[in-house]
Amino acid sequence: MEIPVMVGAGLVVIGVGMGIGRIGGSAMDAIARQPEAFGKIQTAMLIAAALIEGIGFAALFAV
Amino acid sequence: MKRKSTILINAKKSVALLAILFVGFAFANNKEDAKEGDLKTEIKEYIAHHLLDSYDFSLFSYTNAQGEHVYIGAPLPIILWDNGLKLFSSSKFHHGETVAAVDGNHYALYHNKIYKTDAAGTINYDESHHPTNVKPLDFSITKSVVSMMLVFAIMFFLFKSLAASYAKNGGIAAGAGRFFEPIVLYIRDDIALPNIGEKKHKKYMSFLLTIFFFIWFLNILGLTPLGVNVTGNIAVTFGLALLTFLITNLTGTKDYWLHIFDPLGSTMAWYAKVPLYIILIPIEVLGIFIKPFSLLIRLYANMQAGHIVLMSLIGLMFIFKSWLGSPLSFGLAFAISLIEVLVALLQAYIFTMLSALYFGFAAVEHEHH
Amino acid sequence: MEKLLEEFSLGLFFWQTLLFVGLLFLLAKYAWKPILSAVEERENTIKDSLEAAEKAKADMEAVQADNKRILKEARAERDALLAEAKKTSTQIVNDAKEAAQTEADKIAAAAQAAIQQEKNAAINDLKAQVAGLSVDIAQKVLQGELADQKKQEQLVEKLVKDIEIK
């Protein structure tokens, strides 16, 4: 039963990676569109990324 | 923007290095297979040991000509509560090699924890290989505690001198603290003010500033050759997150609790709200605990992961032992170190930012019309 | 999760909380409060100075506008005064001219009157002298003429005739 749990954690990490990647990409797009809003976009991006990251860690430590 | 592009360049270089690294690995792989297994286990154990707290402050160790382990560093005091206070130096353990006899009791180190044993230092195990020996209450001044004391002293004198420089210098910062004044202002203007609001942010400023610099300095200290891993320790991050949790809920306004226990307010009749609230209220209440929990896990895991990656890369040098692999893993470790410097700041920032966000939730006051 | 709980050290947690809370209170008292108030004071000073500068600028502008207005007023006053003076001087000149004319007329009239008078006097004098001379001449003539009776009568007759003609 050990392997399926780890595979699940791996899946969560893939999801989290994709999610954070999307956030980063969207933030890049937004910055390209509105370079003057860089600070605000960066803050929002970091918070969103941090929240998703938390789920990833929760999955990893649940193993 | 510039900072970001440097990271990108670093990341690109890292990928390139990684590619060449595998080539080097392929070269190194087909010799000394037997010995390598030992080395890998040793590195693994060394990393695991590094990540944990330690009862002595040893900078490094080596094996001398007589085959003895020689440790360079200082022993630290052990404080135990085991039917009375027991105070002795960690040198009695000889880095876990011997049993310490204090006032007729015997203590031994096992996996960096102190257990009460007999004179021979026997550790009894249960079926799942967990020790069944008594664990005395342990308030020892460990390596992490010493590091925190160091940061305590640094921060106290640094910011006290900054505060004093204003009076002496006519309202302008002077000295070493000058570098930190813009950061203090950044925390006030870009973290506290937008999240908590003009009216109440002052109440939380001391905590936000202290926690930011405390985490940042400890993170940076973890990257120095002192080799401590304080913020990558679950007890430390738990303590920090617990304070955020307590402050959030103890300063919570009526509106904050109303939002948890009556999120829909007067938009619906009470009989319509009841079935919704059976689901909603437990989620909201769970949220109170999940928020600080995610804080503590995030900081712990990020610092832990950073140290593991860095030390593994350094360990690769000794595994490759080739003219190509070792310099490459050194370069990679160097690049990761630079990223870790950024992560050290970023994690402190995120912890502070999210704390401020939660305080902002707690400090809300809706205008009732 | 199990690993996390196993790793948790109560002692470290105790020391961490103690140190952090101690640091929090120490720094709040000796560092953050003075730093934030000093910074705030400085910001207020800057804000006040800017406001004062702005106000001074506005004051300056008001003063300048005032100056401009006063200058304009003074100029208008000067123009008015000049016009007045010009008018007055013209009037004075006119008055003087008029007075001079009158005086001259008066003098001329007086002179004419005097001349007339002199003339009259001279005429009268002349008349008197002519009359005296005439009488003398007449006396002499008469003395000559009146020697004979006939001639006397002739004369009287002639004289009477003359008188009637005149």
Coordinates of C-alpha atoms in Angstrom, one line a residue:
Chain A
M1 CA 0.0 0.0 0.0
E2 CA 3.0 2.2 0.3
I3 CA 3.5 2.8 -3.4
P4 CA 0.0 4.1 -4.3
V5 CA 0.3 6.8 -1.5
M6 CA 3.6 8.0 -2.9
V7 CA 2.2 8.0 -6.4
G8 CA -0.7 10.1 -5.2
A9 CA 1.7 12.6 -3.6
G10 CA 3.6 12.7 -6.9
L11 CA 0.4 13.4 -8.7
V12 CA -0.4 16.2 -6.3
V13 CA 3.1 17.7 -6.9
I14 CA 2.5 17.5 -10.6
G15 CA -0.7 19.4 -10.2
V16 CA 0.9 21.9 -7.9
G17 CA 3.7 22.4 -10.3
M18 CA 1.3 23.0 -13.2
G19 CA -0.7 25.4 -11.0
I20 CA 2.3 27.5 -9.9
G21 CA 3.5 27.4 -13.5
R22 CA 0.3 28.8 -14.7
I23 CA 0.3 31.5 -12.1
G24 CA 3.8 32.5 -13.0
G25 CA 3.0 32.5 -16.7
S26 CA -0.1 34.5 -16.3
A27 CA 1.8 36.9 -14.1
M28 CA 4.4 37.3 -16.8
D29 CA 1.7 38.0 -19.4
A30 CA 0.1 40.5 -17.0
I31 CA 3.4 42.2 -16.4
A32 CA 4.1 42.3 -20.2
R33 CA 0.7 43.9 -20.7
Q34 CA 1.0 46.4 -17.8
P35 CA 4.6 46.8 -16.7
E36 CA 3.7 49.6 -14.4
A37 CA 1.6 47.2 -12.2
F38 CA 4.7 45.0 -11.7
G39 CA 4.7 45.4 -7.9
K40 CA 1.0 44.5 -7.4
I41 CA 1.1 41.6 -9.8
Q42 CA 4.2 40.2 -8.2
T43 CA 2.6 40.4 -4.7
A44 CA -0.6 38.7 -5.9
M45 CA 1.4 36.1 -7.7
L46 CA 3.5 35.2 -4.7
I47 CA 0.5 34.9 -2.4
A48 CA -1.3 32.7 -4.9
A49 CA 1.8 30.6 -5.5
A50 CA 2.4 30.3 -1.7
L51 CA -1.2 29.1 -1.1
I52 CA -1.0 26.4 -3.8
E53 CA 2.5 25.4 -2.5
G54 CA 0.9 24.8 0.9
I55 CA -1.3 22.1 -0.6
G56 CA 1.7 20.5 -2.2
F57 CA 3.5 20.3 1.1
A58 CA 0.5 19.0 2.9
A59 CA 0.3 16.2 0.3
L60 CA 4.0 15.5 0.7
F61 CA 3.9 15.3 4.5
A62 CA 0.7 13.3 4.5
V63 CA 2.7 10.4 3.0
Chain B
M1 CA 12.5 42.9 -13.1
K2 CA 16.3 42.7 -13.0
R3 CA 16.3 40.3 -10.1
K4 CA 13.9 38.1 -11.9
S5 CA 15.9 38.0 -15.1
T6 CA 19.0 37.0 -13.1
I7 CA 17.1 34.1 -11.7
L8 CA 16.0 33.1 -15.1
I9 CA 19.6 33.1 -16.3
N10 CA 20.7 31.1 -13.3
A11 CA 17.9 28.6 -14.0
K12 CA 19.0 28.3 -17.6
K13 CA 22.6 27.8 -16.6
S14 CA 21.5 25.2 -14.0
V15 CA 19.7 23.3 -16.7
A16 CA 22.8 23.3 -18.9
L17 CA 25.0 22.3 -16.1
L18 CA 22.6 19.5 -15.2
A19 CA 22.8 18.2 -18.7
I20 CA 26.6 18.0 -18.6
L21 CA 26.4 16.6 -15.1
F22 CA 24.6 13.5 -16.4
V23 CA 27.5 12.9 -18.8
G24 CA 29.9 13.2 -16.0
F25 CA 27.8 10.8 -13.9
A26 CA 27.9 8.3 -16.7
F27 CA 31.7 8.4 -16.7
A28 CA 32.0 8.1 -13.0
N29 CA 29.3 5.4 -12.6
N30 CA 31.2 2.4 -13.8
K31 CA 34.0 2.4 -11.3
E32 CA 34.2 1.6 -7.6
D33 CA 30.7 0.4 -7.3
A34 CA 31.1 -1.3 -4.0
K35 CA 32.7 1.7 -2.2
E36 CA 30.2 4.1 -3.6
G37 CA 27.3 2.4 -1.8
D38 CA 29.0 3.2 1.5
L39 CA 29.7 6.7 0.5
K40 CA 26.1 7.3 -0.6
T41 CA 24.8 6.0 2.7
E42 CA 27.3 8.1 4.6
I43 CA 26.2 11.3 2.7
K44 CA 22.6 10.4 3.2
E45 CA 23.2 10.0 7.0
Y46 CA 25.2 13.2 7.1
I47 CA 22.4 15.1 5.4
A48 CA 19.8 13.6 7.7
H49 CA 22.0 14.5 10.7
H50 CA 22.5 18.0 9.5
L51 CA 18.8 18.7 9.1
L52 CA 18.2 17.7 12.7
D53 CA 19.0 19.8 15.7
S54 CA 22.2 18.9 17.5
Y55 CA 23.3 18.9 21.2
D56 CA 26.7 20.3 20.3
F57 CA 27.9 23.1 18.1
S58 CA 30.4 21.3 15.9
L59 CA 31.5 23.0 12.7
F60 CA 33.1 20.0 11.1
S61 CA 34.6 16.6 11.9
Y62 CA 37.2 14.4 10.4
T63 CA 38.8 11.0 11.1
N64 CA 42.4 11.2 12.2
A65 CA 45.2 8.8 11.6
Q66 CA 44.2 6.6 14.5
G67 CA 40.7 6.1 13.0
E68 CA 39.0 8.3 15.7
H69 CA 36.4 10.9 14.9
V70 CA 37.6 14.3 15.8
Y71 CA 35.0 17.1 16.1
I72 CA 35.8 20.8 15.9
G73 CA 33.3 22.8 17.8
A74 CA 31.9 23.4 21.3
P75 CA 29.7 21.2 23.5
L76 CA 26.4 22.8 24.7
P77 CA 24.6 22.5 28.0
I78 CA 21.9 19.8 28.4
I79 CA 19.0 20.6 30.6
L80 CA 16.7 17.8 31.5
W81 CA 13.6 17.5 33.7
D82 CA 13.6 14.0 35.1
N83 CA 12.3 14.1 38.6
G84 CA 14.4 17.2 39.2
L85 CA 16.6 19.4 37.1
K86 CA 19.6 17.7 35.5
L87 CA 22.2 20.0 34.0
F88 CA 25.3 18.7 32.3
S89 CA 27.5 19.3 29.3
S90 CA 26.8 17.5 26.0
S91 CA 30.5 16.5 25.9
K92 CA 29.4 13.6 28.2
F93 CA 27.7 12.0 25.2
H94 CA 30.9 12.1 23.1
H95 CA 28.7 12.8 20.1
G96 CA 26.4 9.9 20.8
E97 CA 29.2 7.4 21.3
T98 CA 28.9 7.0 25.1
V99 CA 26.2 6.9 27.8
A100 CA 26.1 9.9 30.1
A101 CA 25.8 9.2 33.8
V102 CA 24.3 12.0 35.8
D103 CA 23.2 11.7 39.5
G104 CA 22.8 7.9 39.1
N105 CA 20.7 8.2 36.0
H106 CA 21.9 7.2 32.6
Y107 CA 21.0 8.9 29.4
A108 CA 21.9 8.0 25.8
L109 CA 21.5 9.7 22.5
Y110 CA 19.5 7.8 19.8
H111 CA 18.6 9.5 16.6
N112 CA 19.4 12.8 18.1
K113 CA 17.0 12.3 21.0
I114 CA 17.8 11.8 24.6
Y115 CA 16.5 8.6 26.2
K116 CA 16.8 7.3 29.7
T117 CA 18.7 4.0 29.7
D118 CA 20.6 1.6 32.0
A119 CA 24.3 1.9 32.5
A120 CA 25.0 0.0 29.3
G121 CA 22.9 2.3 27.2
T122 CA 20.5 -0.4 26.1
I123 CA 17.6 0.9 23.9
N124 CA 14.5 -1.3 23.9
Y125 CA 12.4 -1.3 20.8
D126 CA 8.7 -2.1 20.1
E127 CA 7.6 -4.1 17.0
S128 CA 7.8 -1.1 14.7
H129 CA 11.4 -0.4 15.8
H130 CA 10.5 2.6 17.9
P131 CA 12.4 3.0 21.2
T132 CA 10.3 2.3 24.3
N133 CA 12.7 4.0 26.7
V134 CA 11.5 6.9 28.8
K135 CA 12.1 10.3 27.1
P136 CA 12.9 12.9 29.8
L137 CA 11.6 16.5 29.3
D138 CA 14.3 18.1 27.3
F139 CA 15.0 21.8 27.6
S140 CA 18.6 21.7 26.3
I141 CA 20.4 24.6 24.8
T142 CA 20.8 23.0 21.4
K143 CA 22.5 24.3 18.3
S144 CA 19.3 25.8 17.1
V145 CA 18.7 27.6 20.4
V146 CA 22.2 29.0 20.3
S147 CA 21.6 30.2 16.7
M148 CA 18.4 31.9 17.8
M149 CA 20.2 33.5 20.7
L150 CA 22.7 34.8 18.2
V151 CA 20.0 36.2 16.0
F152 CA 18.3 37.6 19.1
A153 CA 21.5 39.5 20.0
I154 CA 22.1 40.6 16.4
M155 CA 18.6 41.9 16.0
F156 CA 18.4 43.6 19.3
F157 CA 21.7 45.5 18.9
L158 CA 21.2 46.3 15.3
F159 CA 17.7 47.8 15.6
K160 CA 18.4 49.4 18.9
S161 CA 21.3 51.2 17.3
L162 CA 19.1 52.2 14.4
A163 CA 16.5 53.6 16.7
A164 CA 19.2 55.5 18.6
S165 CA 20.7 56.9 15.5
Y166 CA 17.5 58.9 14.7
A167 CA 17.8 60.9 17.8
K168 CA 21.5 61.5 17.4
N169 CA 21.4 62.3 13.7
G170 CA 18.4 64.6 13.5
G171 CA 15.8 62.2 12.2
I172 CA 18.0 60.4 9.6
A173 CA 19.2 56.8 10.1
A174 CA 22.9 56.2 10.4
G175 CA 25.2 53.2 10.8
A176 CA 24.6 49.6 9.9
G177 CA 20.9 49.8 10.6
R178 CA 20.5 52.3 7.7
F179 CA 20.4 49.4 5.3
F180 CA 17.3 48.0 7.1
E181 CA 15.3 51.2 7.2
P182 CA 13.9 50.9 3.7
I183 CA 12.9 47.3 4.5
V184 CA 11.1 48.4 7.7
L185 CA 9.3 51.0 5.5
Y186 CA 8.5 48.4 2.9
I187 CA 6.9 46.2 5.5
R188 CA 4.9 49.1 6.8
D189 CA 3.9 50.5 3.4
D190 CA 3.5 47.4 1.2
I191 CA 2.7 44.6 3.7
A192 CA 0.9 46.1 6.7
L193 CA -0.9 49.1 5.2
P194 CA -2.6 47.4 2.2
N195 CA -3.6 44.3 4.1
I196 CA -4.6 45.6 7.6
G197 CA -5.5 49.1 6.8
E198 CA -4.5 52.6 8.0
K199 CA -6.5 52.5 11.2
K200 CA -5.3 49.3 12.8
H201 CA -1.9 48.4 11.3
K202 CA 0.1 50.0 14.1
K203 CA -1.0 47.4 16.5
Y204 CA 0.5 44.6 14.4
M205 CA 3.6 46.4 13.1
S206 CA 6.0 45.2 15.9
F207 CA 5.1 41.5 15.3
L208 CA 5.3 41.8 11.6
L209 CA 8.7 43.5 11.7
T210 CA 10.1 41.1 14.3
I211 CA 8.9 38.0 12.6
F212 CA 10.2 39.1 9.2
F213 CA 13.7 39.9 10.4
F214 CA 13.8 36.9 12.7
I215 CA 12.9 34.4 9.9
W216 CA 15.1 36.2 7.4
F217 CA 18.2 36.3 9.6
L218 CA 17.7 32.7 10.6
N219 CA 17.3 31.7 7.0
I220 CA 20.5 33.5 6.1
L221 CA 22.3 32.0 9.0
G222 CA 21.3 28.6 7.7
L223 CA 23.2 29.3 4.5
T224 CA 26.4 30.2 6.3
P225 CA 29.1 27.6 7.0
L226 CA 27.8 27.4 10.6
G227 CA 25.4 24.8 9.1
V228 CA 22.4 25.4 11.2
N229 CA 18.9 24.6 10.0
V230 CA 16.7 26.5 12.5
T231 CA 13.8 27.6 10.3
G232 CA 13.8 24.1 8.7
N233 CA 12.8 22.7 12.1
I234 CA 9.2 22.0 12.7
A235 CA 9.2 23.1 16.3
V236 CA 10.5 26.6 15.4
T237 CA 8.0 27.1 12.6
F238 CA 5.3 25.7 14.8
G239 CA 6.1 28.3 17.4
L240 CA 6.1 31.1 14.9
A241 CA 2.8 30.1 13.3
L242 CA 1.2 29.5 16.7
L243 CA 1.9 33.2 17.5
T244 CA 0.3 34.3 14.2
F245 CA -2.7 32.0 15.1
L246 CA -3.0 33.4 18.6
I247 CA -2.7 37.1 17.5
T248 CA -5.2 36.6 14.7
N249 CA -7.8 35.0 16.9
L250 CA -7.3 37.1 20.0
T251 CA -7.5 40.4 18.1
G252 CA -10.4 39.2 16.0
T253 CA -13.3 41.7 15.8
K254 CA -17.0 40.9 16.0
D255 CA -17.1 41.0 12.3
Y256 CA -14.3 38.4 12.0
W257 CA -16.2 35.9 14.1
L258 CA -19.5 36.8 12.5
H259 CA -17.8 36.0 9.1
I260 CA -16.9 32.5 10.5
F261 CA -20.1 31.6 12.2
D262 CA -22.6 33.5 10.1
P263 CA -21.0 34.1 6.7
L264 CA -24.3 34.7 4.9
G265 CA -25.5 37.3 7.3
S266 CA -29.0 38.6 6.7
T267 CA -29.1 37.8 3.0
M268 CA -31.2 34.7 3.7
A269 CA -33.9 33.5 6.1
W270 CA -32.5 31.5 9.1
Y271 CA -34.3 28.3 8.0
A272 CA -32.6 28.5 4.6
K273 CA -29.2 29.0 6.2
V274 CA -29.3 26.0 8.5
P275 CA -28.6 23.3 5.9
L276 CA -25.9 25.4 4.4
Y277 CA -24.3 26.1 7.7
I278 CA -24.0 22.4 8.5
I279 CA -21.3 22.4 5.7
L280 CA -20.1 26.0 5.8
I281 CA -19.3 26.5 9.5
P282 CA -17.0 23.4 9.9
I283 CA -15.1 24.5 6.8
E284 CA -14.7 28.0 8.1
V285 CA -13.6 26.7 11.5
L286 CA -11.2 24.3 9.9
G287 CA -9.9 27.3 7.9
I288 CA -8.9 29.0 11.1
F289 CA -6.4 26.2 11.8
I290 CA -5.4 25.4 8.3
K291 CA -4.2 29.0 7.6
P292 CA -1.4 29.0 10.3
F293 CA -0.7 25.3 9.6
S294 CA 0.0 26.1 6.0
L295 CA 2.4 28.8 7.2
L296 CA 4.4 26.5 9.4
I297 CA 4.5 23.7 6.8
R298 CA 5.5 26.1 4.0
L299 CA 8.5 27.6 5.9
Y300 CA 9.6 24.3 7.3
A301 CA 9.4 22.5 3.9
N302 CA 11.0 25.2 1.9
M303 CA 14.0 25.5 4.2
Q304 CA 14.3 21.8 4.6
A305 CA 14.1 21.2 0.9
G306 CA 16.7 24.0 0.2
H307 CA 19.2 22.4 2.6
I308 CA 18.6 18.9 1.2
V309 CA 19.1 20.0 -2.4
L310 CA 22.2 22.0 -1.5
M311 CA 23.8 19.3 0.6
S312 CA 23.0 16.6 -2.0
L313 CA 24.7 18.7 -4.6
I314 CA 27.7 19.1 -2.4
G315 CA 27.6 15.4 -1.7
L316 CA 27.6 14.6 -5.4
M317 CA 31.1 16.1 -5.6
F318 CA 32.4 13.2 -3.4
I319 CA 30.4 10.6 -5.3
F320 CA 31.7 11.7 -8.8
K321 CA 35.3 12.2 -7.9
S322 CA 35.9 12.9 -11.6
W323 CA 37.5 15.9 -13.3
L324 CA 34.2 16.7 -14.9
G325 CA 31.5 15.9 -12.4
S326 CA 32.9 17.5 -9.3
P327 CA 33.5 21.0 -10.6
L328 CA 30.1 20.8 -12.3
S329 CA 28.3 19.8 -9.1
F330 CA 30.2 22.6 -7.3
G331 CA 29.0 25.1 -9.9
L332 CA 25.4 23.8 -9.6
A333 CA 25.6 24.0 -5.8
F334 CA 26.9 27.6 -6.1
A335 CA 23.9 28.5 -8.4
I336 CA 21.5 26.8 -6.0
S337 CA 23.1 28.7 -3.1
L338 CA 22.3 32.0 -4.9
I339 CA 18.7 30.9 -5.4
E340 CA 18.6 29.9 -1.7
V341 CA 19.6 33.4 -0.7
L342 CA 16.6 34.6 -2.6
V343 CA 14.4 31.9 -1.1
A344 CA 15.6 32.9 2.4
L345 CA 14.2 36.4 1.7
L346 CA 11.1 35.2 -0.1
Q347 CA 10.0 32.8 2.6
A348 CA 10.4 35.5 5.3
Y349 CA 8.4 37.8 3.0
I350 CA 5.6 35.3 2.4
F351 CA 5.4 34.4 6.1
T352 CA 5.0 38.1 7.0
M353 CA 2.7 38.8 4.1
L354 CA 0.3 36.0 4.9
S355 CA 0.4 36.9 8.6
A356 CA -0.5 40.4 7.7
L357 CA -3.3 39.1 5.4
Y358 CA -4.7 37.0 8.3
F359 CA -4.4 39.9 10.7
G360 CA -6.3 41.9 8.1
F361 CA -9.1 39.4 8.1
A362 CA -9.2 39.5 11.9
A363 CA -9.2 43.3 12.0
V364 CA -12.0 43.8 9.6
E365 CA -14.8 46.1 10.6
H366 CA -17.7 46.4 8.2
E367 CA -19.6 49.6 8.1
H368 CA -23.1 48.8 9.2
H369 CA -25.7 50.9 7.6
Chain C
M1 CA 3.0 13.4 9.2
E2 CA 4.5 10.8 11.6
K3 CA 7.9 12.0 10.8
L4 CA 7.0 15.6 11.6
L5 CA 5.6 14.7 15.0
E6 CA 8.6 12.6 15.7
E7 CA 10.9 15.5 14.8
F8 CA 9.0 17.9 17.0
S9 CA 11.0 18.9 20.0
L10 CA 9.2 20.5 22.9
G11 CA 12.5 22.0 24.3
L12 CA 13.2 23.8 21.0
F13 CA 9.6 25.0 20.8
F14 CA 9.9 26.3 24.4
W15 CA 13.1 28.1 23.8
Q16 CA 12.0 29.4 20.4
T17 CA 8.8 30.9 21.9
L18 CA 10.6 32.3 24.9
L19 CA 13.3 34.0 22.7
F20 CA 10.9 35.2 20.1
V21 CA 8.4 36.7 22.5
G22 CA 11.2 38.3 24.5
L23 CA 12.7 39.7 21.3
L24 CA 9.2 40.9 20.2
F25 CA 8.7 42.9 23.4
L26 CA 12.2 44.2 23.6
L27 CA 12.3 45.3 20.1
A28 CA 8.8 46.8 20.2
K29 CA 9.9 48.9 23.2
Y30 CA 13.5 49.8 22.2
A31 CA 13.5 49.6 18.4
W32 CA 10.3 49.5 16.5
K33 CA 8.4 52.2 18.4
P34 CA 11.3 54.8 18.2
I35 CA 12.1 53.9 14.6
L36 CA 8.5 54.1 13.4
S37 CA 7.8 57.3 15.3
A38 CA 11.0 58.9 14.0
V39 CA 10.2 57.9 10.5
E40 CA 6.6 59.2 10.9
E41 CA 7.9 62.4 12.4
R42 CA 10.3 62.8 9.4
E43 CA 7.5 62.1 7.0
N44 CA 5.3 64.6 8.7
T45 CA 8.1 67.2 8.6
I46 CA 8.5 66.6 4.9
K47 CA 4.8 66.9 4.3
D48 CA 4.6 70.1 6.4
S49 CA 7.6 71.6 4.6
L50 CA 6.1 70.8 1.3
E51 CA 2.8 72.3 2.3
A52 CA 4.6 75.4 3.7
A53 CA 6.5 75.7 0.4
E54 CA 3.3 75.4 -1.5
K55 CA 1.7 78.0 0.7
A56 CA 4.7 80.3 0.4
K57 CA 4.5 79.9 -3.4
A58 CA 0.8 80.8 -3.3
D59 CA 1.5 83.8 -1.1
M60 CA 4.3 84.9 -3.4
E61 CA 2.0 84.7 -6.3
A62 CA -0.7 86.7 -4.5
V63 CA 1.9 89.3 -3.6
Q64 CA 3.1 89.4 -7.2
A65 CA -0.5 89.8 -8.4
D66 CA -1.0 92.5 -5.8
N67 CA 2.1 94.3 -7.0
K68 CA 1.0 94.1 -10.5
R69 CA -2.4 95.5 -9.6
I70 CA -0.8 98.3 -7.5
L71 CA 1.5 99.1 -10.4
K72 CA -1.4 99.2 -12.8
E73 CA -3.3 101.5 -10.4
A74 CA -0.4 103.8 -10.0
R75 CA 0.1 104.0 -13.7
A76 CA -3.6 104.8 -14.2
E77 CA -3.4 107.4 -11.5
R78 CA -0.3 108.9 -13.0
D79 CA -2.0 109.1 -16.4
A80 CA -5.0 110.7 -14.8
L81 CA -2.8 113.2 -13.0
L82 CA -0.9 114.0 -16.2
A83 CA -4.1 114.5 -18.1
E84 CA -5.4 116.7 -15.3
A85 CA -2.2 118.8 -15.2
K86 CA -2.3 119.1 -19.0
K87 CA -5.9 120.2 -18.8
T88 CA -5.2 122.7 -16.0
S89 CA -2.2 124.1 -17.8
T90 CA -4.2 124.6 -20.9
Q91 CA -6.9 126.3 -18.9
I92 CA -4.3 128.5 -17.2
V93 CA -2.8 129.5 -20.5
N94 CA -6.3 130.2 -22.0
D95 CA -7.3 132.2 -18.9
A96 CA -4.1 134.2 -19.1
K97 CA -4.6 134.7 -22.8
E98 CA -8.1 135.8 -22.2
A99 CA -7.1 138.1 -19.3
A100 CA -4.3 139.6 -21.4
Q101 CA -6.8 140.1 -24.2
T102 CA -9.3 141.8 -22.0
E103 CA -6.5 143.9 -20.4
A104 CA -5.2 144.8 -23.8
D105 CA -8.7 145.7 -25.0
K106 CA -9.2 147.8 -21.9
I107 CA -6.0 149.6 -22.4
A108 CA -6.7 150.2 -26.0
A109 CA -10.2 151.5 -25.1
A110 CA -8.8 153.8 -22.4
A111 CA -6.2 155.0 -24.9
Q112 CA -8.8 155.7 -27.4
A113 CA -10.9 157.5 -24.9
A114 CA -7.9 159.6 -23.8
I115 CA -7.1 160.3 -27.4
Q116 CA -10.7 161.3 -28.0
Q117 CA -10.6 163.5 -25.0
E118 CA -7.4 165.1 -26.0
K119 CA -8.7 165.5 -29.4
N120 CA -11.9 167.1 -28.1
A121 CA -9.8 169.3 -25.8
A122 CA -7.6 170.3 -28.6
I123 CA -10.6 171.0 -30.8
N124 CA -12.2 173.0 -28.1
D125 CA -9.0 174.9 -27.5
L126 CA -8.7 175.4 -31.2
K127 CA -12.3 176.5 -31.3
A128 CA -11.7 179.0 -28.5
Q129 CA -8.6 180.3 -30.1
V130 CA -10.3 180.4 -33.5
A131 CA -13.2 182.2 -31.8
G132 CA -10.9 184.7 -30.1
L133 CA -9.0 185.2 -33.3
S134 CA -12.3 185.5 -35.2
V135 CA -13.5 188.0 -32.7
D136 CA -10.2 189.9 -32.9
I137 CA -10.4 189.7 -36.7
A138 CA -14.0 190.5 -36.5
Q139 CA -13.3 193.4 -34.3
K140 CA -10.6 194.7 -36.6
V141 CA -12.8 194.1 -39.6
L142 CA -15.7 195.6 -37.9
Q143 CA -13.7 198.5 -36.8
G144 CA -12.7 198.9 -40.5
E145 CA -16.1 198.1 -41.9
L146 CA -18.2 199.8 -39.4
A147 CA -16.8 203.1 -40.3
D148 CA -19.5 203.6 -42.7
Q149 CA -23.1 203.0 -42.0
K150 CA -23.8 201.2 -45.2
K151 CA -21.2 198.7 -44.8
Q152 CA -22.5 197.9 -41.3
E153 CA -25.9 197.2 -42.5
Q154 CA -24.6 195.1 -45.4
L155 CA -22.6 193.0 -42.9
V156 CA -25.4 192.4 -40.5
E157 CA -27.5 191.3 -43.4
K158 CA -25.0 188.9 -44.6
L159 CA -24.4 187.5 -41.2
V160 CA -28.0 186.9 -40.6
K161 CA -28.1 185.1 -44.0
D162 CA -25.2 182.9 -43.1
I163 CA -26.8 182.0 -39.8
E164 CA -29.9 181.0 -41.5
I165 CA -28.0 178.8 -44.0
K166 CA -26.2 177.0 -41.3

